[in-house]
Tab-separated table of C-alpha atoms in Angstrom:
chain	number	residue	atom	x	y	z
A	8	MET	CA	0.000	0.000	0.000
A	9	THR	CA	1.388	3.407	-0.974
A	10	LEU	CA	1.977	6.167	1.543
A	11	SER	CA	-0.719	8.278	-0.127
A	12	ARG	CA	-3.311	5.536	0.352
A	13	ILE	CA	-2.263	5.056	3.956
A	14	PHE	CA	-2.551	8.795	4.543
A	15	ARG	CA	-6.032	8.867	2.928
A	16	LYS	CA	-7.276	6.039	5.150
A	17	ILE	CA	-5.957	7.813	8.230
A	18	LEU	CA	-7.649	11.051	7.131
A	19	LEU	CA	-11.008	9.362	6.522
A	20	PHE	CA	-10.819	7.586	9.869
A	21	THR	CA	-9.988	10.847	11.624
A	22	CYS	CA	-12.902	12.679	9.971
A	23	ALA	CA	-15.339	9.889	10.796
A	24	PHE	CA	-14.155	9.788	14.389
A	25	GLY	CA	-14.438	13.561	14.673
A	26	ALA	CA	-17.961	13.563	13.251
A	27	GLY	CA	-19.016	10.836	15.651
A	28	SER	CA	-17.558	12.718	18.585
A	29	SER	CA	-19.365	15.884	17.486
A	30	LEU	CA	-22.700	14.059	17.287
A	31	ALA	CA	-22.133	12.506	20.681
A	32	SER	CA	-21.639	15.941	22.244
A	33	TYR	CA	-24.558	17.607	20.434
A	34	PRO	CA	-25.537	20.244	21.279
A	35	ASP	CA	-22.380	21.944	22.494
A	36	ARG	CA	-23.324	25.522	21.593
A	37	PRO	CA	-26.526	27.631	21.317
A	38	ILE	CA	-29.164	26.636	18.755
A	39	LYS	CA	-30.810	29.227	16.520
A	40	LEU	CA	-34.584	28.852	16.084
A	41	VAL	CA	-35.690	30.912	13.075
A	42	VAL	CA	-39.246	32.247	13.113
A	43	PRO	CA	-40.171	33.324	9.564
A	44	PHE	CA	-42.628	35.944	10.829
A	45	PRO	CA	-42.271	39.176	12.831
A	46	ALA	CA	-41.983	39.382	16.602
A	47	ALA	CA	-45.219	39.390	18.621
A	48	GLY	CA	-47.118	37.330	16.034
A	49	SER	CA	-48.563	33.964	17.017
A	50	THR	CA	-45.748	31.880	15.498
A	51	ASP	CA	-43.240	33.983	17.394
A	52	LEU	CA	-45.206	33.676	20.645
A	53	VAL	CA	-45.424	29.898	20.320
A	54	ALA	CA	-41.680	29.682	19.604
A	55	ARG	CA	-40.882	31.761	22.664
A	56	ALA	CA	-43.271	29.712	24.798
A	57	LEU	CA	-41.067	26.696	24.023
A	58	SER	CA	-37.594	28.173	23.815
A	59	ALA	CA	-36.624	28.469	27.486
A	60	GLU	CA	-37.769	24.965	28.446
A	61	LEU	CA	-36.374	23.445	25.250
A	62	GLY	CA	-33.033	25.079	25.916
A	63	ALA	CA	-32.999	23.892	29.518
A	64	THR	CA	-33.777	20.341	28.407
A	65	LEU	CA	-30.994	20.363	25.805
A	66	GLY	CA	-28.525	22.150	28.057
A	67	GLN	CA	-27.984	24.954	25.533
A	68	GLN	CA	-29.666	28.282	24.878
A	69	ILE	CA	-32.302	28.449	22.141
A	70	VAL	CA	-31.935	31.806	20.399
A	71	VAL	CA	-35.146	32.878	18.649
A	72	GLU	CA	-34.440	34.911	15.517
A	73	ASN	CA	-37.215	36.574	13.514
A	74	ARG	CA	-36.580	36.579	9.750
A	75	ALA	CA	-39.845	37.759	8.282
A	76	GLY	CA	-40.956	38.434	4.733
A	77	ALA	CA	-42.529	36.948	1.601
A	78	GLY	CA	-45.042	34.823	3.484
A	79	SER	CA	-42.310	32.957	5.445
A	80	LEU	CA	-40.101	32.443	2.370
A	81	ILE	CA	-37.124	34.446	3.651
A	82	GLY	CA	-36.790	32.669	6.977
A	83	SER	CA	-37.530	29.252	5.516
A	84	GLU	CA	-34.911	29.656	2.792
A	85	ALA	CA	-32.290	30.773	5.301
A	86	VAL	CA	-32.773	27.571	7.282
A	87	ALA	CA	-33.028	25.308	4.215
A	88	LYS	CA	-29.620	26.572	3.078
A	89	ALA	CA	-28.010	26.479	6.526
A	90	ALA	CA	-25.533	23.788	7.528
A	91	PRO	CA	-27.433	20.565	8.366
A	92	ASP	CA	-25.843	20.262	11.784
A	93	GLY	CA	-28.789	20.929	14.096
A	94	TYR	CA	-27.698	24.420	15.109
A	95	THR	CA	-30.159	26.251	12.850
A	96	ILE	CA	-33.763	25.049	12.909
A	97	LEU	CA	-37.090	26.431	11.703
A	98	MET	CA	-40.490	27.021	13.207
A	99	ALA	CA	-42.177	25.623	10.120
A	100	GLY	CA	-45.885	25.529	9.429
A	101	LEU	CA	-48.749	25.446	6.985
A	102	THR	CA	-47.174	28.282	5.009
A	103	ASN	CA	-44.460	25.889	3.857
A	104	VAL	CA	-47.200	23.954	2.056
A	105	PHE	CA	-48.374	27.138	0.334
A	106	LEU	CA	-45.033	28.600	-0.766
A	107	PRO	CA	-44.460	26.396	-3.865
A	108	TYR	CA	-47.724	27.734	-5.318
A	109	VAL	CA	-46.542	31.308	-4.902
A	110	PHE	CA	-42.905	31.076	-5.942
A	111	LYS	CA	-42.846	28.539	-8.743
A	112	ASP	CA	-39.206	28.940	-9.807
A	113	LEU	CA	-37.466	28.326	-6.496
A	114	LYS	CA	-34.191	26.449	-6.641
A	115	TRP	CA	-35.016	24.817	-3.305
A	116	HIS	CA	-38.246	23.312	-1.939
A	117	PRO	CA	-40.097	24.685	1.114
A	118	ILE	CA	-41.099	21.170	2.179
A	119	ASP	CA	-38.790	18.637	0.572
A	120	ASP	CA	-35.616	20.424	1.707
A	121	PHE	CA	-36.522	19.958	5.375
A	122	VAL	CA	-36.815	17.071	7.782
A	123	GLY	CA	-39.459	17.273	10.481
A	124	ILE	CA	-38.390	17.295	14.119
A	125	GLY	CA	-41.918	17.320	15.498
A	126	LEU	CA	-45.256	19.127	15.505
A	127	VAL	CA	-45.845	21.687	18.226
A	128	ALA	CA	-49.344	23.165	18.119
A	129	ASP	CA	-52.402	23.952	16.047
A	130	LEU	CA	-54.151	27.324	15.994
A	131	PRO	CA	-57.580	27.984	14.481
A	132	ASN	CA	-57.792	30.743	11.919
A	133	VAL	CA	-60.599	33.254	12.248
A	134	ILE	CA	-62.308	36.023	10.309
A	135	ALA	CA	-62.718	39.131	12.418
A	136	VAL	CA	-63.988	42.698	12.139
A	137	ASN	CA	-63.434	45.897	14.063
A	138	SER	CA	-65.981	45.864	16.891
A	139	LYS	CA	-67.325	49.258	15.762
A	140	THR	CA	-68.595	47.804	12.489
A	141	PRO	CA	-72.256	46.711	12.377
A	142	HIS	CA	-71.407	43.134	11.411
A	143	MET	CA	-72.422	40.718	14.154
A	144	SER	CA	-72.249	37.639	11.924
A	145	LEU	CA	-70.517	36.347	8.836
A	146	SER	CA	-73.781	36.490	6.914
A	147	SER	CA	-74.005	40.232	7.637
A	148	LEU	CA	-70.503	40.782	6.278
A	149	VAL	CA	-71.243	38.739	3.169
A	150	ALA	CA	-74.480	40.628	2.532
A	151	ALA	CA	-72.693	43.986	2.865
A	152	ASP	CA	-70.066	43.092	0.290
A	153	LYS	CA	-72.611	41.654	-2.119
A	154	ALA	CA	-74.531	44.924	-1.904
A	155	LYS	CA	-71.376	46.809	-2.952
A	156	PRO	CA	-68.999	44.248	-4.519
A	157	GLY	CA	-65.343	44.920	-3.844
A	158	SER	CA	-66.029	47.837	-1.535
A	159	MET	CA	-64.377	46.235	1.493
A	160	SER	CA	-60.827	45.055	2.037
A	161	PHE	CA	-59.253	42.480	4.312
A	162	GLY	CA	-55.818	42.375	5.845
A	163	SER	CA	-53.568	39.360	6.210
A	164	ALA	CA	-50.081	38.445	7.384
A	165	GLY	CA	-48.910	38.387	3.756
A	166	VAL	CA	-49.449	36.753	0.381
A	167	ALA	CA	-50.164	33.012	0.629
A	168	THR	CA	-50.156	32.981	4.418
A	169	PRO	CA	-52.960	31.018	6.086
A	170	SER	CA	-54.693	34.278	7.024
A	171	HIS	CA	-54.701	35.329	3.364
A	172	LEU	CA	-55.980	32.010	2.084
A	173	VAL	CA	-58.741	31.678	4.673
A	174	CYS	CA	-60.205	34.975	3.494
A	175	GLU	CA	-59.727	33.966	-0.146
A	176	MET	CA	-61.602	30.767	0.602
A	177	VAL	CA	-64.420	32.825	2.130
A	178	ASN	CA	-64.462	34.914	-1.053
A	179	HIS	CA	-64.580	31.765	-3.167
A	180	GLN	CA	-67.260	29.947	-1.176
A	181	THR	CA	-69.573	32.954	-0.715
A	182	GLN	CA	-68.911	34.608	-4.095
A	183	ILE	CA	-67.922	37.940	-2.535
A	184	LYS	CA	-64.992	40.160	-3.470
A	185	LEU	CA	-63.142	41.309	-0.374
A	186	GLN	CA	-59.941	43.012	-1.606
A	187	HIS	CA	-56.658	41.703	-0.208
A	188	ILE	CA	-54.188	43.997	1.591
A	189	PRO	CA	-51.072	42.004	2.579
A	190	TYR	CA	-48.992	43.038	5.588
A	191	LYS	CA	-45.595	41.892	6.817
A	192	GLY	CA	-46.957	39.729	9.583
A	193	ASN	CA	-50.121	39.517	11.648
A	194	ALA	CA	-49.262	42.127	14.273
A	195	PRO	CA	-49.280	45.218	11.983
A	196	ALA	CA	-52.501	44.039	10.329
A	197	VAL	CA	-54.185	43.614	13.719
A	198	ASN	CA	-53.106	47.139	14.655
A	199	ASP	CA	-54.725	48.531	11.506
A	200	LEU	CA	-57.885	46.512	12.121
A	201	MET	CA	-58.217	47.962	15.623
A	202	ALA	CA	-57.500	51.467	14.310
A	203	GLY	CA	-60.224	51.100	11.677
A	204	HIS	CA	-57.896	51.363	8.685
A	205	ILE	CA	-59.157	47.989	7.433
A	206	PRO	CA	-62.626	46.598	8.227
A	207	VAL	CA	-61.861	42.880	8.062
A	208	MET	CA	-58.964	40.554	8.816
A	209	CYS	CA	-58.342	36.856	8.713
A	210	ASN	CA	-55.872	35.823	11.384
A	211	ASN	CA	-54.947	32.981	13.679
A	212	LEU	CA	-56.863	32.815	16.931
A	213	GLY	CA	-53.820	33.416	19.123
A	214	GLY	CA	-53.110	36.784	17.509
A	215	THR	CA	-56.753	37.858	17.721
A	216	LEU	CA	-57.993	36.509	21.044
A	217	PRO	CA	-56.554	39.209	23.364
A	218	PHE	CA	-58.209	41.957	21.328
A	219	MET	CA	-61.531	40.127	21.208
A	220	GLN	CA	-61.358	39.829	24.998
A	221	SER	CA	-60.667	43.555	25.298
A	222	GLY	CA	-63.665	44.327	23.083
A	223	GLN	CA	-61.735	45.865	20.186
A	224	ILE	CA	-62.295	43.027	17.702
A	225	ARG	CA	-65.268	40.784	16.952
A	226	ILE	CA	-64.629	37.244	15.666
A	227	LEU	CA	-67.297	36.014	13.256
A	228	ALA	CA	-66.157	32.449	12.462
A	229	GLN	CA	-63.281	30.025	13.001
A	230	THR	CA	-61.670	27.148	11.121
A	231	GLY	CA	-61.671	23.608	12.469
A	232	ARG	CA	-63.999	20.655	12.713
A	233	THR	CA	-65.063	21.707	16.216
A	234	ARG	CA	-65.134	24.987	18.116
A	235	SER	CA	-62.001	25.935	20.011
A	236	ALA	CA	-62.349	25.809	23.795
A	237	ALA	CA	-60.886	29.323	23.850
A	238	VAL	CA	-63.847	30.725	21.871
A	239	PRO	CA	-66.723	28.273	22.365
A	240	ASP	CA	-69.342	30.839	21.273
A	241	VAL	CA	-67.790	31.409	17.839
A	242	PRO	CA	-69.193	29.111	15.114
A	243	THR	CA	-66.973	27.167	12.744
A	244	PHE	CA	-67.114	27.906	9.032
A	245	SER	CA	-68.519	24.434	8.418
A	246	GLU	CA	-71.389	25.158	10.818
A	247	LEU	CA	-72.176	28.180	8.658
A	248	GLY	CA	-72.220	26.068	5.515
A	249	LEU	CA	-68.758	26.914	4.160
A	250	PRO	CA	-66.743	23.771	3.312
A	251	GLY	CA	-62.985	23.564	2.909
A	252	LEU	CA	-62.029	25.430	6.063
A	253	ASP	CA	-61.415	22.597	8.504
A	254	ALA	CA	-57.618	22.971	8.689
A	255	GLY	CA	-55.984	25.209	11.271
A	256	LEU	CA	-52.536	26.772	11.381
A	257	TRP	CA	-50.111	24.096	12.544
A	258	MET	CA	-46.568	24.822	13.665
A	259	GLY	CA	-43.655	22.458	14.108
A	260	LEU	CA	-39.893	22.316	14.311
A	261	ALA	CA	-37.918	21.366	11.207
A	262	ALA	CA	-34.234	21.098	10.290
A	263	PRO	CA	-32.381	21.305	6.970
A	264	LYS	CA	-32.445	18.151	4.866
A	265	GLY	CA	-29.369	16.060	5.580
A	266	THR	CA	-29.323	16.726	9.318
A	267	PRO	CA	-28.083	13.505	10.982
A	268	LYS	CA	-30.778	11.261	12.417
A	269	GLN	CA	-29.029	11.276	15.787
A	270	VAL	CA	-29.424	15.051	15.946
A	271	ILE	CA	-33.086	14.858	14.907
A	272	ASP	CA	-33.685	12.201	17.573
A	273	THR	CA	-32.026	14.378	20.232
A	274	LEU	CA	-34.139	17.384	19.289
A	275	ASN	CA	-37.324	15.326	19.107
A	276	ALA	CA	-36.713	13.758	22.516
A	277	ALA	CA	-36.284	17.225	24.021
A	278	LEU	CA	-39.374	18.544	22.241
A	279	THR	CA	-41.460	15.577	23.405
A	280	LYS	CA	-40.392	16.194	27.000
A	281	VAL	CA	-41.143	19.917	26.785
A	282	MET	CA	-44.548	19.393	25.168
A	283	ALA	CA	-45.581	17.236	28.124
A	284	MET	CA	-44.816	20.009	30.638
A	285	PRO	CA	-47.991	21.489	32.193
A	286	ALA	CA	-46.465	24.980	32.197
A	287	VAL	CA	-45.832	24.844	28.433
A	288	ARG	CA	-49.276	23.462	27.690
A	289	GLU	CA	-50.779	26.265	29.788
A	290	LYS	CA	-48.822	28.866	27.818
A	291	LEU	CA	-50.089	27.391	24.564
A	292	ALA	CA	-53.680	27.319	25.843
A	293	LYS	CA	-53.488	31.040	26.644
A	294	LEU	CA	-52.554	31.605	22.997
A	295	GLY	CA	-55.562	29.567	21.874
A	296	ALA	CA	-53.259	26.793	20.637
A	297	THR	CA	-53.836	23.055	20.903
A	298	PRO	CA	-50.716	20.908	21.493
A	299	LEU	CA	-50.036	18.320	18.799
A	300	ASN	CA	-48.345	14.924	18.734
A	301	PRO	CA	-44.619	15.807	18.460
A	302	SER	CA	-43.497	12.586	16.775
A	303	PRO	CA	-41.627	12.896	13.441
A	304	THR	CA	-44.137	10.478	11.899
A	305	ALA	CA	-47.037	12.751	12.828
A	306	PHE	CA	-45.149	15.661	11.235
A	307	VAL	CA	-44.802	13.806	7.928
A	308	GLU	CA	-48.444	12.697	7.966
A	309	ARG	CA	-49.700	16.236	8.611
A	310	VAL	CA	-47.657	17.677	5.766
A	311	GLN	CA	-48.833	14.973	3.369
A	312	SER	CA	-52.456	15.485	4.397
A	313	ASP	CA	-52.285	19.255	3.931
A	314	ARG	CA	-50.586	18.986	0.552
A	315	LYS	CA	-53.381	16.729	-0.652
A	316	ALA	CA	-56.188	18.827	0.836
A	317	TRP	CA	-54.975	22.251	-0.292
A	318	ASP	CA	-53.691	21.432	-3.778
A	319	PRO	CA	-57.073	21.702	-5.567
A	320	VAL	CA	-57.819	25.009	-3.817
A	321	LEU	CA	-54.438	26.639	-4.332
A	322	LYS	CA	-54.493	25.891	-8.045
A	323	THR	CA	-57.594	28.086	-8.414
A	324	LEU	CA	-56.075	31.186	-6.813
A	325	ASP	CA	-53.662	33.785	-8.164
A	326	LEU	CA	-50.990	33.758	-5.473
A	327	ARG	CA	-48.341	35.791	-7.239
A	328	PRO	CA	-46.660	38.301	-4.935
A	329	ASN	CA	-47.798	41.905	-5.321
C-alpha cells in the first residue's frame, strides 16, 4: 500500500471519528430557532413559549431569531440553506405547504428540503372585524359586500399565508370580493384593524384573542372541525355552511435536509419532554393553541395530508406576490 493511500485512510478515519464525537456531544453551543414571521405574532409567541424549556432540556440556549418576509419564504430559505448540523432550525408551518404555489421557480423546496423534528401546536384561523362595524355575523358581512362588490378590504399576514388564504376561501365559497391587503406579519394588520384602517382581517386565533377579549375586535367564524375551547361561542365555518375550512394553522420544528438522524432524535426527545410540561401546555392554551403529537411520523403525515387537501384550492387562486 502506498503512503498516499495510507494517509487517505488515516484522514477518513480521523474525519469519521471527529464527526461521531461531534454528534455525541450535540448540542455543544446555542441553537438558533428561526421564526419566519415578525416578533409578537402567534408563530413567534409559540416559539418563545417553548424556547426556554427546550433550551434547559438540551442544556444549551435556544436563540429565537425573527426573519420575516414573503409569506415565510425568507426565513424558511435561510434555514433550508443552513448547515445541516442541528444548530439552525425552523419554526415551520402550513405556510411551507403554500409557498411552492406562490414562488414557482425556487431552486429549493419549502417542504422537501426539510426534515421534520416534530409538531408543536395547532391554531384555528378566524375572520374578524373591528368591533365598531355593524357586522355581528358572517352572513351580515357577506351581505354587505354583495350589496357593494369589492367595496371592502381584508388584511392578512402576507401573500399566501394562512390568514390570506382563509379569506380567499371565504371569497370563493360565498362569491364575494373582499380586496386583499397584505402586511408583513399579523401584528401590523391587527393594529390597523383595531385602528379602523381595514374593516376585516383573517388571522390565527392566538393573535386575535386578546383583542376580542378587550372588546376591540369581533370574531365572526373560526376554522376547524369543532369549536375551540378558547372561543366556544364562535361558530366554525362548516357550521355556517362553508366547506374547505377545517384545517388550522399548525406549527412544528424542522431542520435542513441532511441533518443527521441522531441530531433529529435528540431534538425530538427534548421537544417531546417539553410538550408534556404542564407549564408549556398552559402557555399554549393562553394563545388559543392546541398541542399536537410531536413525533416525526405525525409531522410527515400532517404535511402529506395538507398537501393533498390544499392542492385543488391553491391551483384556483392567483398567489403571485404583489
